[in-house]
Amino acid sequence: MGPNARPPENPYQFRAAAAAPTDGAALAGRQWSRLRLIEALYRRPASRKELIALSGLSRPTVSSLVEELTEAGIIGEVPASDAPGPRRSGRPPRLLSLVRHAAYAIGLDFGHDHVRIAVCDLAGELVSHDSSPADVDHEPIASLDLAYELVRRSVHQAQIRSDRLLGIGMGIAAPVDSTTGAVQSEAILPGWHGIRPAEEMQGRLGLPVQVDNDAN
């Protein structure tokens, strides 16, 4: 895949956004609310009433987002037999949780002498990982190509469909310009100065990439 290739459509992102307002500010607010709800469910399963308290969102917003995310396959009901905590008399509340295998995220670690990859599900559980020695300091392009191969191999071994991949978080042992996305330091990674690692990886993998100094 060339550097100018467009990332594939993400069905989870698209379906979730489909019912949102088209106004830019409203869409951003909707996305923020959606993330608040997902963050609340990342901690533990919760009822709709608990989600209102945990997320700080209104009842209508929670109700709308639950319907939206359920339809997208991101969240689902927890069977009563699997609900955490002691059994209670009477009708138990219907708990919701993230569907852990609905989507996956990839972590990439570029050290000075290695490239590592980890693939996690929505619950943050590790489902695949790999690593390889590399002369990262002096061979940026070869290191990026290696990362591509590690990702491709790990995703294949874990039998994850490409449309279930949400994106990549990439850590690199050098400061990265937040405006341009370029590596700024010649002293720390001498071969990387001016290279835009997120752009490079996105071109190889066709997935959204966020990059930062590994110290962060």
PDB file of C-alpha atoms in Angstrom:
ATOM      1  CA  MET A   1       0.000   0.000   0.000  1.00  0.00           C
ATOM      2  CA  GLY A   2       1.481   3.359  -1.029  1.00  0.00           C
ATOM      3  CA  PRO A   3       1.951   6.373   1.265  1.00  0.00           C
ATOM      4  CA  ASN A   4      -0.970   8.201  -0.345  1.00  0.00           C
ATOM      5  CA  ALA A   5      -3.446   5.347   0.062  1.00  0.00           C
ATOM      6  CA  ARG A   6      -6.657   6.206   1.878  1.00  0.00           C
ATOM      7  CA  PRO A   7      -7.479   4.304   5.067  1.00  0.00           C
ATOM      8  CA  PRO A   8     -10.392   1.879   4.740  1.00  0.00           C
ATOM      9  CA  GLU A   9     -13.774   2.874   6.118  1.00  0.00           C
ATOM     10  CA  ASN A  10     -14.199   1.877   9.740  1.00  0.00           C
ATOM     11  CA  PRO A  11     -17.712   0.442  10.066  1.00  0.00           C
ATOM     12  CA  TYR A  12     -17.854   1.076  13.805  1.00  0.00           C
ATOM     13  CA  GLN A  13     -16.852   4.706  13.474  1.00  0.00           C
ATOM     14  CA  PHE A  14     -19.157   5.232  10.494  1.00  0.00           C
ATOM     15  CA  ARG A  15     -22.246   3.606  11.976  1.00  0.00           C
ATOM     16  CA  ALA A  16     -21.800   5.393  15.265  1.00  0.00           C
ATOM     17  CA  ALA A  17     -21.494   8.743  13.526  1.00  0.00           C
ATOM     18  CA  ALA A  18     -24.328   8.138  11.095  1.00  0.00           C
ATOM     19  CA  ALA A  19     -27.047   9.216  13.510  1.00  0.00           C
ATOM     20  CA  ALA A  20     -25.092  12.204  14.805  1.00  0.00           C
ATOM     21  CA  PRO A  21     -25.850  15.818  13.795  1.00  0.00           C
ATOM     22  CA  THR A  22     -24.028  17.101  10.734  1.00  0.00           C
ATOM     23  CA  ASP A  23     -22.968  20.366  12.352  1.00  0.00           C
ATOM     24  CA  GLY A  24     -19.221  20.232  13.127  1.00  0.00           C
ATOM     25  CA  ALA A  25     -19.441  21.420  16.723  1.00  0.00           C
ATOM     26  CA  ALA A  26     -22.416  19.168  17.440  1.00  0.00           C
ATOM     27  CA  LEU A  27     -20.634  16.201  15.866  1.00  0.00           C
ATOM     28  CA  ALA A  28     -17.580  16.824  18.050  1.00  0.00           C
ATOM     29  CA  GLY A  29     -19.840  16.995  21.099  1.00  0.00           C
ATOM     30  CA  ARG A  30     -21.523  13.750  20.100  1.00  0.00           C
ATOM     31  CA  GLN A  31     -18.172  12.044  19.686  1.00  0.00           C
ATOM     32  CA  TRP A  32     -17.060  13.288  23.111  1.00  0.00           C
ATOM     33  CA  SER A  33     -20.253  11.926  24.689  1.00  0.00           C
ATOM     34  CA  ARG A  34     -19.776   8.608  22.931  1.00  0.00           C
ATOM     35  CA  LEU A  35     -16.257   8.331  24.292  1.00  0.00           C
ATOM     36  CA  ARG A  36     -17.447   9.187  27.807  1.00  0.00           C
ATOM     37  CA  LEU A  37     -19.919   6.330  27.660  1.00  0.00           C
ATOM     38  CA  ILE A  38     -17.356   3.871  26.301  1.00  0.00           C
ATOM     39  CA  GLU A  39     -14.871   4.957  28.971  1.00  0.00           C
ATOM     40  CA  ALA A  40     -17.460   4.297  31.689  1.00  0.00           C
ATOM     41  CA  LEU A  41     -18.109   0.799  30.344  1.00  0.00           C
ATOM     42  CA  TYR A  42     -14.380   0.151  30.004  1.00  0.00           C
ATOM     43  CA  ARG A  43     -14.160   0.218  33.816  1.00  0.00           C
ATOM     44  CA  ARG A  44     -16.950  -2.294  34.410  1.00  0.00           C
ATOM     45  CA  PRO A  45     -20.413  -3.395  33.226  1.00  0.00           C
ATOM     46  CA  ALA A  46     -23.128  -0.941  34.239  1.00  0.00           C
ATOM     47  CA  SER A  47     -26.869  -0.389  34.033  1.00  0.00           C
ATOM     48  CA  ARG A  48     -28.286   2.571  32.127  1.00  0.00           C
ATOM     49  CA  LYS A  49     -28.934   4.323  35.432  1.00  0.00           C
ATOM     50  CA  GLU A  50     -25.331   3.794  36.508  1.00  0.00           C
ATOM     51  CA  LEU A  51     -24.074   5.035  33.146  1.00  0.00           C
ATOM     52  CA  ILE A  52     -25.827   8.347  33.695  1.00  0.00           C
ATOM     53  CA  ALA A  53     -23.964   8.795  36.989  1.00  0.00           C
ATOM     54  CA  LEU A  54     -20.622   7.471  35.714  1.00  0.00           C
ATOM     55  CA  SER A  55     -20.568   9.470  32.477  1.00  0.00           C
ATOM     56  CA  GLY A  56     -22.286  12.663  33.656  1.00  0.00           C
ATOM     57  CA  LEU A  57     -24.485  12.553  30.563  1.00  0.00           C
ATOM     58  CA  SER A  58     -28.223  13.137  30.499  1.00  0.00           C
ATOM     59  CA  ARG A  59     -30.730  10.276  30.436  1.00  0.00           C
ATOM     60  CA  PRO A  60     -31.855  10.975  26.816  1.00  0.00           C
ATOM     61  CA  THR A  61     -28.215  11.141  25.654  1.00  0.00           C
ATOM     62  CA  VAL A  62     -27.320   7.861  27.366  1.00  0.00           C
ATOM     63  CA  SER A  63     -30.433   6.191  25.959  1.00  0.00           C
ATOM     64  CA  SER A  64     -29.640   7.398  22.434  1.00  0.00           C
ATOM     65  CA  LEU A  65     -25.979   6.409  22.605  1.00  0.00           C
ATOM     66  CA  VAL A  66     -26.750   2.978  24.051  1.00  0.00           C
ATOM     67  CA  GLU A  67     -29.061   2.284  21.127  1.00  0.00           C
ATOM     68  CA  GLU A  68     -26.496   3.608  18.665  1.00  0.00           C
ATOM     69  CA  LEU A  69     -23.550   1.643  20.062  1.00  0.00           C
ATOM     70  CA  THR A  70     -25.612  -1.521  20.451  1.00  0.00           C
ATOM     71  CA  GLU A  71     -26.610  -1.340  16.804  1.00  0.00           C
ATOM     72  CA  ALA A  72     -22.932  -0.833  15.879  1.00  0.00           C
ATOM     73  CA  GLY A  73     -21.993  -3.946  17.874  1.00  0.00           C
ATOM     74  CA  ILE A  74     -19.757  -2.042  20.301  1.00  0.00           C
ATOM     75  CA  ILE A  75     -21.774  -2.734  23.469  1.00  0.00           C
ATOM     76  CA  GLY A  76     -24.189  -5.467  24.507  1.00  0.00           C
ATOM     77  CA  GLU A  77     -26.128  -6.798  27.468  1.00  0.00           C
ATOM     78  CA  VAL A  78     -24.375  -8.944  30.074  1.00  0.00           C
ATOM     79  CA  PRO A  79     -26.203 -12.228  30.774  1.00  0.00           C
ATOM     80  CA  ALA A  80     -27.577 -12.253  34.321  1.00  0.00           C
ATOM     81  CA  SER A  81     -25.449 -15.300  35.146  1.00  0.00           C
ATOM     82  CA  ASP A  82     -22.281 -13.341  34.247  1.00  0.00           C
ATOM     83  CA  ALA A  83     -23.150 -10.147  36.136  1.00  0.00           C
ATOM     84  CA  PRO A  84     -20.558  -9.245  38.810  1.00  0.00           C
ATOM     85  CA  GLY A  85     -21.380  -8.954  42.518  1.00  0.00           C
ATOM     86  CA  PRO A  86     -23.769 -10.860  44.778  1.00  0.00           C
ATOM     87  CA  ARG A  87     -27.141 -12.066  43.545  1.00  0.00           C
ATOM     88  CA  ARG A  88     -30.045  -9.823  44.508  1.00  0.00           C
ATOM     89  CA  SER A  89     -33.692 -10.678  45.030  1.00  0.00           C
ATOM     90  CA  GLY A  90     -36.180  -9.292  42.556  1.00  0.00           C
ATOM     91  CA  ARG A  91     -35.582  -8.423  38.952  1.00  0.00           C
ATOM     92  CA  PRO A  92     -31.909  -7.460  38.440  1.00  0.00           C
ATOM     93  CA  PRO A  93     -31.028  -4.388  36.356  1.00  0.00           C
ATOM     94  CA  ARG A  94     -29.965  -5.046  32.769  1.00  0.00           C
ATOM     95  CA  LEU A  95     -26.220  -4.502  32.650  1.00  0.00           C
ATOM     96  CA  LEU A  96     -24.324  -3.348  29.591  1.00  0.00           C
ATOM     97  CA  SER A  97     -20.680  -3.950  28.740  1.00  0.00           C
ATOM     98  CA  LEU A  98     -18.267  -3.489  25.879  1.00  0.00           C
ATOM     99  CA  VAL A  99     -18.270  -6.314  23.353  1.00  0.00           C
ATOM    100  CA  ARG A 100     -14.585  -7.015  23.772  1.00  0.00           C
ATOM    101  CA  HIS A 101     -14.079  -8.668  20.387  1.00  0.00           C
ATOM    102  CA  ALA A 102     -16.013  -6.025  18.473  1.00  0.00           C
ATOM    103  CA  ALA A 103     -12.845  -4.060  17.715  1.00  0.00           C
ATOM    104  CA  TYR A 104      -9.109  -4.000  18.371  1.00  0.00           C
ATOM    105  CA  ALA A 105      -6.328  -1.447  18.784  1.00  0.00           C
ATOM    106  CA  ILE A 106      -2.632  -1.779  18.021  1.00  0.00           C
ATOM    107  CA  GLY A 107       0.290  -0.464  20.034  1.00  0.00           C
ATOM    108  CA  LEU A 108       3.715   0.041  18.419  1.00  0.00           C
ATOM    109  CA  ASP A 109       6.894   0.656  20.416  1.00  0.00           C
ATOM    110  CA  PHE A 110       9.985   1.878  18.556  1.00  0.00           C
ATOM    111  CA  GLY A 111      12.961   1.604  20.900  1.00  0.00           C
ATOM    112  CA  HIS A 112      16.563   2.289  19.935  1.00  0.00           C
ATOM    113  CA  ASP A 113      17.237  -1.351  19.116  1.00  0.00           C
ATOM    114  CA  HIS A 114      13.843  -3.003  18.751  1.00  0.00           C
ATOM    115  CA  VAL A 115      10.323  -2.761  17.388  1.00  0.00           C
ATOM    116  CA  ARG A 116       7.473  -4.227  19.461  1.00  0.00           C
ATOM    117  CA  ILE A 117       3.779  -4.651  18.729  1.00  0.00           C
ATOM    118  CA  ALA A 118       0.786  -5.438  20.916  1.00  0.00           C
ATOM    119  CA  VAL A 119      -2.821  -5.956  19.817  1.00  0.00           C
ATOM    120  CA  CYS A 120      -5.563  -5.453  22.415  1.00  0.00           C
ATOM    121  CA  ASP A 121      -9.323  -5.902  22.379  1.00  0.00           C
ATOM    122  CA  LEU A 122     -11.871  -3.362  23.621  1.00  0.00           C
ATOM    123  CA  ALA A 123     -11.441  -4.597  27.192  1.00  0.00           C
ATOM    124  CA  GLY A 124      -7.709  -3.859  27.010  1.00  0.00           C
ATOM    125  CA  GLU A 125      -6.805  -7.557  27.015  1.00  0.00           C
ATOM    126  CA  LEU A 126      -3.719  -8.569  25.050  1.00  0.00           C
ATOM    127  CA  VAL A 127      -4.615 -10.877  22.166  1.00  0.00           C
ATOM    128  CA  SER A 128      -1.367 -10.856  20.187  1.00  0.00           C
ATOM    129  CA  HIS A 129       2.165  -9.498  20.489  1.00  0.00           C
ATOM    130  CA  ASP A 130       5.490  -9.699  18.698  1.00  0.00           C
ATOM    131  CA  SER A 131       8.918  -8.028  18.635  1.00  0.00           C
ATOM    132  CA  SER A 132      12.108  -7.951  16.649  1.00  0.00           C
ATOM    133  CA  PRO A 133      15.592  -6.431  17.041  1.00  0.00           C
ATOM    134  CA  ALA A 134      16.230  -3.484  14.731  1.00  0.00           C
ATOM    135  CA  ASP A 135      18.676  -0.640  14.225  1.00  0.00           C
ATOM    136  CA  VAL A 136      15.892   1.884  14.771  1.00  0.00           C
ATOM    137  CA  ASP A 137      18.248   4.815  15.409  1.00  0.00           C
ATOM    138  CA  HIS A 138      19.868   4.702  11.978  1.00  0.00           C
ATOM    139  CA  GLU A 139      17.403   2.829   9.747  1.00  0.00           C
ATOM    140  CA  PRO A 140      13.995   4.513   9.986  1.00  0.00           C
ATOM    141  CA  ILE A 141      12.524   3.204   6.740  1.00  0.00           C
ATOM    142  CA  ALA A 142      13.620  -0.372   7.406  1.00  0.00           C
ATOM    143  CA  SER A 143      12.216  -0.083  10.948  1.00  0.00           C
ATOM    144  CA  LEU A 144       8.871   1.195   9.649  1.00  0.00           C
ATOM    145  CA  ASP A 145       8.749  -1.638   7.111  1.00  0.00           C
ATOM    146  CA  LEU A 146       9.519  -4.100   9.908  1.00  0.00           C
ATOM    147  CA  ALA A 147       6.672  -2.661  12.007  1.00  0.00           C
ATOM    148  CA  TYR A 148       4.320  -3.175   9.066  1.00  0.00           C
ATOM    149  CA  GLU A 149       5.339  -6.834   8.811  1.00  0.00           C
ATOM    150  CA  LEU A 150       4.943  -7.367  12.572  1.00  0.00           C
ATOM    151  CA  VAL A 151       1.456  -5.856  12.499  1.00  0.00           C
ATOM    152  CA  ARG A 152       0.420  -7.869   9.461  1.00  0.00           C
ATOM    153  CA  ARG A 153       1.706 -11.104  11.005  1.00  0.00           C
ATOM    154  CA  SER A 154       0.165 -10.506  14.432  1.00  0.00           C
ATOM    155  CA  VAL A 155      -3.234  -9.570  13.019  1.00  0.00           C
ATOM    156  CA  HIS A 156      -3.188 -12.636  10.775  1.00  0.00           C
ATOM    157  CA  GLN A 157      -2.207 -14.981  13.611  1.00  0.00           C
ATOM    158  CA  ALA A 158      -4.958 -13.568  15.836  1.00  0.00           C
ATOM    159  CA  GLN A 159      -7.433 -13.995  12.945  1.00  0.00           C
ATOM    160  CA  ILE A 160      -8.629 -10.388  13.210  1.00  0.00           C
ATOM    161  CA  ARG A 161     -10.473  -8.908  10.261  1.00  0.00           C
ATOM    162  CA  SER A 162      -9.030  -5.625   9.007  1.00  0.00           C
ATOM    163  CA  ASP A 163     -12.384  -3.845   9.409  1.00  0.00           C
ATOM    164  CA  ARG A 164     -12.220  -4.518  13.172  1.00  0.00           C
ATOM    165  CA  LEU A 165      -9.006  -2.532  13.630  1.00  0.00           C
ATOM    166  CA  LEU A 166      -9.648   0.905  15.134  1.00  0.00           C
ATOM    167  CA  GLY A 167      -6.167   2.373  14.839  1.00  0.00           C
ATOM    168  CA  ILE A 168      -2.607   2.480  16.091  1.00  0.00           C
ATOM    169  CA  GLY A 169      -0.888   4.164  19.018  1.00  0.00           C
ATOM    170  CA  MET A 170       2.805   4.570  18.275  1.00  0.00           C
ATOM    171  CA  GLY A 171       5.569   5.422  20.736  1.00  0.00           C
ATOM    172  CA  ILE A 172       8.974   6.585  19.536  1.00  0.00           C
ATOM    173  CA  ALA A 173      12.090   7.464  21.538  1.00  0.00           C
ATOM    174  CA  ALA A 174      12.292  11.088  20.376  1.00  0.00           C
ATOM    175  CA  PRO A 175      10.222  14.310  20.544  1.00  0.00           C
ATOM    176  CA  VAL A 176       7.592  14.689  17.821  1.00  0.00           C
ATOM    177  CA  ASP A 177       6.343  18.060  16.546  1.00  0.00           C
ATOM    178  CA  SER A 178       2.631  18.180  17.426  1.00  0.00           C
ATOM    179  CA  THR A 179       1.903  20.429  14.427  1.00  0.00           C
ATOM    180  CA  THR A 180       3.805  18.724  11.621  1.00  0.00           C
ATOM    181  CA  GLY A 181       4.080  15.213  13.091  1.00  0.00           C
ATOM    182  CA  ALA A 182       7.810  15.179  12.281  1.00  0.00           C
ATOM    183  CA  VAL A 183      10.566  13.839  14.534  1.00  0.00           C
ATOM    184  CA  GLN A 184      12.494  16.838  15.829  1.00  0.00           C
ATOM    185  CA  SER A 185      15.724  15.527  17.325  1.00  0.00           C
ATOM    186  CA  GLU A 186      18.859  14.638  15.362  1.00  0.00           C
ATOM    187  CA  ALA A 187      20.755  13.730  18.524  1.00  0.00           C
ATOM    188  CA  ILE A 188      18.380  11.064  19.889  1.00  0.00           C
ATOM    189  CA  LEU A 189      17.332   9.341  16.660  1.00  0.00           C
ATOM    190  CA  PRO A 190      19.883  10.564  14.122  1.00  0.00           C
ATOM    191  CA  GLY A 191      18.248   8.952  11.093  1.00  0.00           C
ATOM    192  CA  TRP A 192      14.710  10.124  11.881  1.00  0.00           C
ATOM    193  CA  HIS A 193      14.960  13.918  11.819  1.00  0.00           C
ATOM    194  CA  GLY A 194      12.140  15.306   9.655  1.00  0.00           C
ATOM    195  CA  ILE A 195      10.428  11.951   9.162  1.00  0.00           C
ATOM    196  CA  ARG A 196       6.689  11.847   9.920  1.00  0.00           C
ATOM    197  CA  PRO A 197       6.252   8.401  11.472  1.00  0.00           C
ATOM    198  CA  ALA A 198       2.452   8.537  11.826  1.00  0.00           C
ATOM    199  CA  GLU A 199       2.065   9.466   8.149  1.00  0.00           C
ATOM    200  CA  GLU A 200       4.500   6.721   7.154  1.00  0.00           C
ATOM    201  CA  MET A 201       2.697   4.022   9.147  1.00  0.00           C
ATOM    202  CA  GLN A 202      -0.731   5.171   7.999  1.00  0.00           C
ATOM    203  CA  GLY A 203       0.448   4.908   4.405  1.00  0.00           C
ATOM    204  CA  ARG A 204       1.658   1.359   4.995  1.00  0.00           C
ATOM    205  CA  LEU A 205      -1.295   0.066   6.986  1.00  0.00           C
ATOM    206  CA  GLY A 206      -4.221   2.263   5.969  1.00  0.00           C
ATOM    207  CA  LEU A 207      -5.208   2.856   9.611  1.00  0.00           C
ATOM    208  CA  PRO A 208      -5.389   6.004  11.754  1.00  0.00           C
ATOM    209  CA  VAL A 209      -2.130   6.477  13.685  1.00  0.00           C
ATOM    210  CA  GLN A 210      -1.387   8.565  16.779  1.00  0.00           C
ATOM    211  CA  VAL A 211       2.302   9.043  17.590  1.00  0.00           C
ATOM    212  CA  ASP A 212       4.043  10.479  20.647  1.00  0.00           C
ATOM    213  CA  ASN A 213       7.335  10.425  22.516  1.00  0.00           C
ATOM    214  CA  ASP A 214       7.497   7.075  24.318  1.00  0.00           C
ATOM    215  CA  ALA A 215       8.196   8.926  27.587  1.00  0.00           C
ATOM    216  CA  ASN A 216       4.596  10.165  27.459  1.00  0.00           C
TER     217      ASN A 216
END
